[in-house]
mmCIF file of C-alpha atoms in Angstrom:
data_model
loop_
_atom_site.group_PDB
_atom_site.id
_atom_site.type_symbol
_atom_site.label_atom_id
_atom_site.label_comp_id
_atom_site.label_asym_id
_atom_site.label_seq_id
_atom_site.Cartn_x
_atom_site.Cartn_y
_atom_site.Cartn_z
ATOM 1 C CA UNK A 1 -38.859 25.649 29.158
ATOM 2 C CA UNK A 2 -35.557 27.177 28.052
ATOM 3 C CA UNK A 3 -35.714 29.121 24.805
ATOM 4 C CA UNK A 4 -33.168 28.209 22.138
ATOM 5 C CA UNK A 5 -32.181 31.313 20.232
ATOM 6 C CA UNK A 6 -29.471 29.932 17.958
ATOM 7 C CA UNK A 7 -27.710 26.587 17.526
ATOM 8 C CA UNK A 8 -24.333 26.296 15.836
ATOM 9 C CA UNK A 9 -22.718 22.877 15.448
ATOM 10 C CA UNK A 10 -19.452 24.399 14.253
ATOM 11 C CA UNK A 11 -18.168 27.880 13.492
ATOM 12 C CA UNK A 12 -20.571 30.052 11.604
ATOM 13 C CA UNK A 13 -19.823 31.768 8.399
ATOM 14 C CA UNK A 14 -17.487 34.492 7.654
ATOM 15 C CA UNK A 15 -16.668 37.264 10.042
ATOM 16 C CA UNK A 16 -14.601 40.333 9.247
ATOM 17 C CA UNK A 17 -10.904 39.479 9.177
ATOM 18 C CA UNK A 18 -8.811 40.846 12.016
ATOM 19 C CA UNK A 19 -5.077 41.249 12.309
ATOM 20 C CA UNK A 20 -3.479 38.605 14.499
ATOM 21 C CA UNK A 21 -2.034 39.731 17.840
ATOM 22 C CA UNK A 22 1.742 40.131 17.808
ATOM 23 C CA UNK A 23 4.070 38.702 20.434
ATOM 24 C CA UNK A 24 5.686 41.238 22.772
ATOM 25 C CA UNK A 25 7.491 39.115 25.339
ATOM 26 C CA UNK A 26 7.371 36.014 27.521
ATOM 27 C CA UNK A 27 8.330 35.612 31.154
ATOM 28 C CA UNK A 28 8.779 32.716 33.546
ATOM 29 C CA UNK A 29 10.182 29.195 33.295
ATOM 30 C CA UNK A 30 9.915 25.891 35.119
ATOM 31 C CA UNK A 31 10.840 26.093 38.793
ATOM 32 C CA UNK A 32 9.739 26.949 42.321
ATOM 33 C CA UNK A 33 11.548 30.259 42.848
ATOM 34 C CA UNK A 34 10.083 33.749 42.591
ATOM 35 C CA UNK A 35 8.531 34.273 39.169
ATOM 36 C CA UNK A 36 8.860 30.652 38.089
ATOM 37 C CA UNK A 37 6.003 28.263 37.375
ATOM 38 C CA UNK A 38 4.949 24.641 37.406
ATOM 39 C CA UNK A 39 1.702 24.363 35.445
ATOM 40 C CA UNK A 40 0.439 27.958 35.288
ATOM 41 C CA UNK A 41 -3.285 27.735 34.535
ATOM 42 C CA UNK A 42 -5.628 30.620 35.376
ATOM 43 C CA UNK A 43 -4.648 34.253 34.930
ATOM 44 C CA UNK A 44 -6.508 37.463 35.771
ATOM 45 C CA UNK A 45 -5.924 41.219 35.697
ATOM 46 C CA UNK A 46 -6.244 43.377 38.818
ATOM 47 C CA UNK A 47 -5.705 46.996 39.776
ATOM 48 C CA UNK A 48 -3.038 48.813 37.804
ATOM 49 C CA UNK A 49 -2.897 45.973 35.312
ATOM 50 C CA UNK A 50 -1.232 43.618 37.782
ATOM 51 C CA UNK A 51 -1.408 39.975 36.754
ATOM 52 C CA UNK A 52 -2.410 37.130 39.073
ATOM 53 C CA UNK A 53 -1.485 33.589 38.024
ATOM 54 C CA UNK A 54 -2.708 30.298 39.517
ATOM 55 C CA UNK A 55 0.579 28.357 39.718
ATOM 56 C CA UNK A 56 -1.173 25.007 40.022
ATOM 57 C CA UNK A 57 1.556 22.452 40.742
ATOM 58 C CA UNK A 58 3.397 24.912 42.988
ATOM 59 C CA UNK A 59 0.156 25.361 44.986
ATOM 60 C CA UNK A 60 0.372 29.149 45.127
ATOM 61 C CA UNK A 61 -0.745 32.370 43.453
ATOM 62 C CA UNK A 62 1.875 34.638 41.859
ATOM 63 C CA UNK A 63 1.486 38.367 41.217
ATOM 64 C CA UNK A 64 3.319 40.370 38.521
ATOM 65 C CA UNK A 65 3.218 43.871 37.134
ATOM 66 C CA UNK A 66 1.624 44.249 33.707
ATOM 67 C CA UNK A 67 5.135 44.139 32.277
ATOM 68 C CA UNK A 68 5.925 40.787 33.880
ATOM 69 C CA UNK A 69 7.991 41.902 36.894
ATOM 70 C CA UNK A 70 7.467 39.586 39.864
ATOM 71 C CA UNK A 71 5.735 41.222 42.858
ATOM 72 C CA UNK A 72 4.831 38.460 45.331
ATOM 73 C CA UNK A 73 3.492 34.958 45.773
ATOM 74 C CA UNK A 74 1.267 33.453 48.458
ATOM 75 C CA UNK A 75 0.370 30.040 49.813
ATOM 76 C CA UNK A 76 1.447 27.740 52.646
ATOM 77 C CA UNK A 77 5.184 27.730 53.297
ATOM 78 C CA UNK A 78 6.171 29.826 50.274
ATOM 79 C CA UNK A 79 8.626 31.936 52.289
ATOM 80 C CA UNK A 80 10.486 29.414 54.484
ATOM 81 C CA UNK A 81 8.684 26.086 54.206
ATOM 82 C CA UNK A 82 6.714 26.431 57.442
ATOM 83 C CA UNK A 83 3.264 24.849 57.616
ATOM 84 C CA UNK A 84 1.565 28.260 57.704
ATOM 85 C CA UNK A 85 0.101 30.766 55.269
ATOM 86 C CA UNK A 86 2.850 33.074 53.983
ATOM 87 C CA UNK A 87 3.434 35.859 51.465
ATOM 88 C CA UNK A 88 6.837 35.907 49.765
ATOM 89 C CA UNK A 89 8.535 38.655 47.720
ATOM 90 C CA UNK A 90 11.911 36.989 47.051
ATOM 91 C CA UNK A 91 13.664 33.622 47.416
ATOM 92 C CA UNK A 92 10.302 31.857 47.275
ATOM 93 C CA UNK A 93 9.370 28.195 47.520
ATOM 94 C CA UNK A 94 6.731 25.810 46.303
ATOM 95 C CA UNK A 95 3.563 25.937 48.405
ATOM 96 C CA UNK A 96 2.635 23.069 50.715
ATOM 97 C CA UNK A 97 -0.626 21.495 49.560
ATOM 98 C CA UNK A 98 -3.474 21.136 52.022
ATOM 99 C CA UNK A 99 -6.813 22.536 53.144
ATOM 100 C CA UNK A 100 -5.889 25.276 55.634
ATOM 101 C CA UNK A 101 -7.000 28.884 55.277
ATOM 102 C CA UNK A 102 -5.048 30.272 52.341
ATOM 103 C CA UNK A 103 -3.642 26.860 51.478
ATOM 104 C CA UNK A 104 -4.140 25.244 48.077
ATOM 105 C CA UNK A 105 -4.463 21.854 46.462
ATOM 106 C CA UNK A 106 -4.195 22.564 42.733
ATOM 107 C CA UNK A 107 -5.465 26.137 42.317
ATOM 108 C CA UNK A 108 -7.002 26.519 38.864
ATOM 109 C CA UNK A 109 -9.246 29.459 38.016
ATOM 110 C CA UNK A 110 -8.703 33.025 39.134
ATOM 111 C CA UNK A 111 -10.749 36.241 38.903
ATOM 112 C CA UNK A 112 -10.685 39.730 40.417
ATOM 113 C CA UNK A 113 -13.817 41.538 41.637
ATOM 114 C CA UNK A 114 -14.597 45.262 41.557
ATOM 115 C CA UNK A 115 -12.979 45.758 44.971
ATOM 116 C CA UNK A 116 -9.726 44.250 43.681
ATOM 117 C CA UNK A 117 -10.048 41.040 45.696
ATOM 118 C CA UNK A 118 -8.637 37.893 44.130
ATOM 119 C CA UNK A 119 -10.822 34.768 43.984
ATOM 120 C CA UNK A 120 -9.191 31.389 43.332
ATOM 121 C CA UNK A 121 -10.869 28.045 42.639
ATOM 122 C CA UNK A 122 -9.035 25.613 44.919
ATOM 123 C CA UNK A 123 -10.043 22.679 42.762
ATOM 124 C CA UNK A 124 -9.019 19.612 44.749
ATOM 125 C CA UNK A 125 -10.325 21.171 47.980
ATOM 126 C CA UNK A 126 -13.689 21.811 46.270
ATOM 127 C CA UNK A 127 -13.882 25.441 47.359
ATOM 128 C CA UNK A 128 -13.185 29.035 46.379
ATOM 129 C CA UNK A 129 -10.706 31.165 48.350
ATOM 130 C CA UNK A 130 -10.786 34.964 48.515
ATOM 131 C CA UNK A 131 -7.741 37.198 49.087
ATOM 132 C CA UNK A 132 -7.015 40.903 49.105
ATOM 133 C CA UNK A 133 -5.089 42.395 46.202
ATOM 134 C CA UNK A 134 -1.923 42.017 48.289
ATOM 135 C CA UNK A 135 -2.538 38.358 49.059
ATOM 136 C CA UNK A 136 -4.031 38.456 52.575
ATOM 137 C CA UNK A 137 -6.521 35.638 53.147
ATOM 138 C CA UNK A 138 -10.147 36.787 53.524
ATOM 139 C CA UNK A 139 -12.360 33.707 53.491
ATOM 140 C CA UNK A 140 -13.144 30.402 51.781
ATOM 141 C CA UNK A 141 -16.529 29.057 50.739
ATOM 142 C CA UNK A 142 -17.847 25.799 49.351
ATOM 143 C CA UNK A 143 -17.697 22.141 50.353
ATOM 144 C CA UNK A 144 -17.595 18.876 48.427
ATOM 145 C CA UNK A 145 -20.941 17.671 47.120
ATOM 146 C CA UNK A 146 -23.648 18.102 44.506
ATOM 147 C CA UNK A 147 -26.141 20.162 46.498
ATOM 148 C CA UNK A 148 -26.866 23.854 46.077
ATOM 149 C CA UNK A 149 -23.664 25.818 46.693
ATOM 150 C CA UNK A 150 -21.463 22.711 46.856
ATOM 151 C CA UNK A 151 -18.689 21.873 44.390
ATOM 152 C CA UNK A 152 -16.993 18.910 42.785
ATOM 153 C CA UNK A 153 -13.742 20.125 41.199
ATOM 154 C CA UNK A 154 -14.508 23.823 40.600
ATOM 155 C CA UNK A 155 -12.433 25.278 37.753
ATOM 156 C CA UNK A 156 -13.233 28.485 35.870
ATOM 157 C CA UNK A 157 -14.593 31.582 37.620
ATOM 158 C CA UNK A 158 -15.941 34.903 36.324
ATOM 159 C CA UNK A 159 -17.630 38.063 37.588
ATOM 160 C CA UNK A 160 -20.641 39.590 35.848
ATOM 161 C CA UNK A 161 -21.032 43.371 35.462
ATOM 162 C CA UNK A 162 -23.422 43.377 38.447
ATOM 163 C CA UNK A 163 -20.854 41.642 40.675
ATOM 164 C CA UNK A 164 -22.418 38.174 40.675
ATOM 165 C CA UNK A 165 -19.903 35.381 40.224
ATOM 166 C CA UNK A 166 -20.315 32.210 38.188
ATOM 167 C CA UNK A 167 -18.184 29.115 38.678
ATOM 168 C CA UNK A 168 -17.625 26.082 36.462
ATOM 169 C CA UNK A 169 -18.545 23.103 38.668
ATOM 170 C CA UNK A 170 -16.640 20.634 36.503
ATOM 171 C CA UNK A 171 -17.360 17.378 38.332
ATOM 172 C CA UNK A 172 -21.030 18.284 38.692
ATOM 173 C CA UNK A 173 -21.318 19.168 34.966
ATOM 174 C CA UNK A 174 -22.970 22.516 35.650
ATOM 175 C CA UNK A 175 -22.496 26.242 36.245
ATOM 176 C CA UNK A 176 -23.060 27.610 39.764
ATOM 177 C CA UNK A 177 -23.945 31.274 40.295
ATOM 178 C CA UNK A 178 -23.587 33.344 43.510
ATOM 179 C CA UNK A 179 -24.274 36.878 44.687
ATOM 180 C CA UNK A 180 -21.326 39.189 45.450
ATOM 181 C CA UNK A 181 -21.867 38.172 49.111
ATOM 182 C CA UNK A 182 -21.324 34.486 48.130
ATOM 183 C CA UNK A 183 -24.982 33.482 48.553
ATOM 184 C CA UNK A 184 -26.016 30.735 46.121
ATOM 185 C CA UNK A 185 -28.440 31.890 43.403
ATOM 186 C CA UNK A 186 -28.822 29.016 40.940
ATOM 187 C CA UNK A 187 -27.103 26.268 38.994
ATOM 188 C CA UNK A 188 -27.725 25.198 35.421
ATOM 189 C CA UNK A 189 -26.977 22.116 33.361
ATOM 190 C CA UNK A 190 -28.837 19.068 32.112
ATOM 191 C CA UNK A 191 -30.906 17.393 34.823
ATOM 192 C CA UNK A 192 -29.613 19.529 37.716
ATOM 193 C CA UNK A 193 -33.106 19.954 39.208
ATOM 194 C CA UNK A 194 -34.806 16.564 38.792
ATOM 195 C CA UNK A 195 -32.549 14.454 36.570
ATOM 196 C CA UNK A 196 -34.543 15.163 33.423
ATOM 197 C CA UNK A 197 -32.850 14.861 30.024
ATOM 198 C CA UNK A 198 -33.002 18.586 29.329
ATOM 199 C CA UNK A 199 -31.387 21.866 30.353
ATOM 200 C CA UNK A 200 -32.594 22.766 33.840
ATOM 201 C CA UNK A 201 -32.059 25.448 36.464
ATOM 202 C CA UNK A 202 -32.150 24.743 40.196
ATOM 203 C CA UNK A 203 -32.258 27.266 43.029
ATOM 204 C CA UNK A 204 -32.544 25.119 46.162
ATOM 205 C CA UNK A 205 -32.390 21.344 45.694
ATOM 206 C CA UNK A 206 -29.690 20.634 43.130
ATOM 207 C CA UNK A 207 -27.885 17.551 41.840
ATOM 208 C CA UNK A 208 -25.093 16.535 39.491
ATOM 209 C CA UNK A 209 -25.804 17.350 35.857
ATOM 210 C CA UNK A 210 -25.972 14.793 33.067
ATOM 211 C CA UNK A 211 -23.121 14.495 30.589
ATOM 212 C CA UNK A 212 -23.717 14.738 26.869
ATOM 213 C CA UNK A 213 -23.811 16.826 23.710
ATOM 214 C CA UNK A 214 -27.230 18.484 23.924
ATOM 215 C CA UNK A 215 -27.811 22.225 23.812
ATOM 216 C CA UNK A 216 -26.625 23.535 27.162
ATOM 217 C CA UNK A 217 -25.306 20.111 28.186
ATOM 218 C CA UNK A 218 -21.681 19.685 29.253
ATOM 219 C CA UNK A 219 -18.916 17.118 29.082
ATOM 220 C CA UNK A 220 -16.153 18.431 31.325
ATOM 221 C CA UNK A 221 -16.766 22.208 31.283
ATOM 222 C CA UNK A 222 -13.608 24.138 32.035
ATOM 223 C CA UNK A 223 -13.430 27.926 31.802
ATOM 224 C CA UNK A 224 -15.978 30.718 31.823
ATOM 225 C CA UNK A 225 -16.272 34.436 31.064
ATOM 226 C CA UNK A 226 -19.069 37.014 31.178
ATOM 227 C CA UNK A 227 -19.201 39.918 28.733
ATOM 228 C CA UNK A 228 -20.448 43.459 29.337
ATOM 229 C CA UNK A 229 -23.979 42.460 28.266
ATOM 230 C CA UNK A 230 -24.087 39.707 30.895
ATOM 231 C CA UNK A 231 -23.784 36.848 28.400
ATOM 232 C CA UNK A 232 -21.896 33.817 29.727
ATOM 233 C CA UNK A 233 -19.426 31.812 27.609
ATOM 234 C CA UNK A 234 -18.184 28.374 28.712
ATOM 235 C CA UNK A 235 -15.528 26.113 27.197
ATOM 236 C CA UNK A 236 -17.175 22.684 27.007
ATOM 237 C CA UNK A 237 -13.918 20.776 26.972
ATOM 238 C CA UNK A 238 -15.058 17.212 26.251
ATOM 239 C CA UNK A 239 -17.328 18.404 23.444
ATOM 240 C CA UNK A 240 -14.614 20.643 21.916
ATOM 241 C CA UNK A 241 -16.885 23.664 21.779
ATOM 242 C CA UNK A 242 -17.956 26.942 23.347
ATOM 243 C CA UNK A 243 -21.481 27.308 24.776
ATOM 244 C CA UNK A 244 -23.162 30.678 25.238
ATOM 245 C CA UNK A 245 -25.881 31.412 27.806
ATOM 246 C CA UNK A 246 -27.892 34.277 29.193
ATOM 247 C CA UNK A 247 -27.010 35.402 32.685
ATOM 248 C CA UNK A 248 -29.773 33.247 34.195
ATOM 249 C CA UNK A 249 -28.671 30.128 32.308
ATOM 250 C CA UNK A 250 -30.824 30.204 29.162
ATOM 251 C CA UNK A 251 -29.017 28.498 26.271
ATOM 252 C CA UNK A 252 -28.195 30.797 23.339
ATOM 253 C CA UNK A 253 -25.624 29.143 21.059
ATOM 254 C CA UNK A 254 -22.804 26.665 20.661
ATOM 255 C CA UNK A 255 -19.872 26.608 18.251
ATOM 256 C CA UNK A 256 -16.371 25.365 17.556
ATOM 257 C CA UNK A 257 -16.714 21.580 17.429
ATOM 258 C CA UNK A 258 -15.050 21.416 14.007
ATOM 259 C CA UNK A 259 -12.299 23.869 14.952
ATOM 260 C CA UNK A 260 -11.328 23.321 18.585
ATOM 261 C CA UNK A 261 -9.531 20.499 20.380
ATOM 262 C CA UNK A 262 -9.533 20.424 24.176
ATOM 263 C CA UNK A 263 -10.412 24.124 24.657
ATOM 264 C CA UNK A 264 -9.485 25.526 28.081
ATOM 265 C CA UNK A 265 -9.267 29.270 28.780
ATOM 266 C CA UNK A 266 -11.709 31.834 27.411
ATOM 267 C CA UNK A 267 -11.928 35.633 27.620
ATOM 268 C CA UNK A 268 -13.639 38.603 26.042
ATOM 269 C CA UNK A 269 -10.965 40.870 24.570
ATOM 270 C CA UNK A 270 -11.076 44.663 24.558
ATOM 271 C CA UNK A 271 -12.887 44.637 21.190
ATOM 272 C CA UNK A 272 -15.604 42.300 22.478
ATOM 273 C CA UNK A 273 -14.356 39.250 20.587
ATOM 274 C CA UNK A 274 -14.101 35.820 22.211
ATOM 275 C CA UNK A 275 -10.577 34.411 22.526
ATOM 276 C CA UNK A 276 -10.337 30.670 23.260
ATOM 277 C CA UNK A 277 -7.278 28.647 24.255
ATOM 278 C CA UNK A 278 -7.355 25.887 21.634
ATOM 279 C CA UNK A 279 -5.051 23.851 23.816
ATOM 280 C CA UNK A 280 -4.312 20.696 21.841
ATOM 281 C CA UNK A 281 -3.692 22.782 18.706
ATOM 282 C CA UNK A 282 -1.220 25.002 20.634
ATOM 283 C CA UNK A 283 -2.938 28.206 19.564
ATOM 284 C CA UNK A 284 -5.678 30.725 20.318
ATOM 285 C CA UNK A 285 -8.894 30.771 18.287
ATOM 286 C CA UNK A 286 -10.769 34.051 17.939
ATOM 287 C CA UNK A 287 -14.530 34.390 17.378
ATOM 288 C CA UNK A 288 -17.116 37.124 17.375
ATOM 289 C CA UNK A 289 -19.493 37.184 20.341
ATOM 290 C CA UNK A 290 -22.052 35.502 18.044
ATOM 291 C CA UNK A 291 -19.670 32.629 17.303
ATOM 292 C CA UNK A 292 -18.338 33.546 13.863
ATOM 293 C CA UNK A 293 -14.739 32.411 13.419
ATOM 294 C CA UNK A 294 -12.287 35.295 12.916
ATOM 295 C CA UNK A 295 -8.717 34.005 13.056
ATOM 296 C CA UNK A 296 -6.180 31.772 14.792
ATOM 297 C CA UNK A 297 -2.971 33.010 16.384
ATOM 298 C CA UNK A 298 -0.089 32.164 18.705
ATOM 299 C CA UNK A 299 0.918 28.780 17.340
ATOM 300 C CA UNK A 300 4.523 29.862 16.743
ATOM 301 C CA UNK A 301 5.136 30.484 20.450
ATOM 302 C CA UNK A 302 2.625 28.465 22.476
ATOM 303 C CA UNK A 303 2.559 24.945 23.860
ATOM 304 C CA UNK A 304 -0.637 23.878 25.650
ATOM 305 C CA UNK A 305 -2.048 27.373 26.249
ATOM 306 C CA UNK A 306 -4.401 27.251 29.223
ATOM 307 C CA UNK A 307 -5.545 30.645 30.513
ATOM 308 C CA UNK A 308 -6.043 34.088 29.000
ATOM 309 C CA UNK A 309 -6.588 37.617 30.250
ATOM 310 C CA UNK A 310 -7.085 41.004 28.592
ATOM 311 C CA UNK A 311 -5.242 44.082 29.828
ATOM 312 C CA UNK A 312 -6.886 47.523 29.537
ATOM 313 C CA UNK A 313 -4.080 48.746 27.228
ATOM 314 C CA UNK A 314 -5.226 46.359 24.464
ATOM 315 C CA UNK A 315 -2.682 43.692 25.404
ATOM 316 C CA UNK A 316 -3.462 39.991 25.859
ATOM 317 C CA UNK A 317 -1.655 37.531 28.130
ATOM 318 C CA UNK A 318 -1.658 33.738 27.870
ATOM 319 C CA UNK A 319 -0.495 31.123 30.369
ATOM 320 C CA UNK A 320 1.704 28.869 28.255
ATOM 321 C CA UNK A 321 1.503 25.695 30.326
ATOM 322 C CA UNK A 322 3.772 23.582 28.117
ATOM 323 C CA UNK A 323 6.599 26.111 28.469
ATOM 324 C CA UNK A 324 5.763 27.158 32.063
ATOM 325 C CA UNK A 325 5.609 30.815 31.142
ATOM 326 C CA UNK A 326 3.261 33.715 30.453
ATOM 327 C CA UNK A 327 3.268 35.186 26.957
ATOM 328 C CA UNK A 328 2.143 38.742 26.247
ATOM 329 C CA UNK A 329 0.689 39.941 22.935
ATOM 330 C CA UNK A 330 -0.455 43.236 21.430
ATOM 331 C CA UNK A 331 -3.828 43.320 19.715
ATOM 332 C CA UNK A 332 -3.474 44.983 16.359
ATOM 333 C CA UNK A 333 -6.938 44.737 14.881
#
């Protein structure tokens, strides 16, 4: 039996007002060259504040300094169009889609572990790929399916403080959790163990979760983040809400259904608040970690915001998919 601590159908009552982040700059535009994008989705922060962006339709990962200066990109054929894994630092090309080592077919989520390695959900290949901070391929794990450790369209990815990683298994309507060594731990979602109409956890024999609106149930989960206390936050896209869980999958809360439309990216900012890409409203919605609505921001500059990341210097970055750019903000409250 999973304990329900708190249920919130929409945003809960008043939280302390916070100043809205202020725009600093934007970088990137539509294209295939160095520093250009075609559907930038996931974004993560690595060593020295470097930014890693999943450039989904260009089938590559791009790296920038914290100030937005292009460093490199990697994927198949990005240097000269050859059918091989390449790293490019100038005069770059669109990546060739496919399933080779280091190759992508619509990269989506991206996260950096404590060693600085970059993990990318290669969504249409139903796997996760690992790279060094400089882009060298390390390994890939995962295959298509609904069993333990298998994926069907993996999207968001996050690391917990203890190094475990959790992945949004979108097509399987569940969250999959692994050790830092990529060993499967558990999955959670409705019916994932035996098909029951309830929130379940499976550790060995798993199956596709049920779709719906129940507590801990998903309808197209998208992005995920873990805070310093090990709490897990998931954007439940089809239900227009955020769901909050304990690190082992126990349901805690849900909120946002009266405020959000097609939420995608989610992060914990440097003040511990939850920032959500309210994609169809072209803005970011900010909540406390308990789900109280704080403010909305970004609508003047954003079109279809998708991913977010927090820099250690109290800056926030957003992948602005509709404009094919990354937008940087300063937190002011």
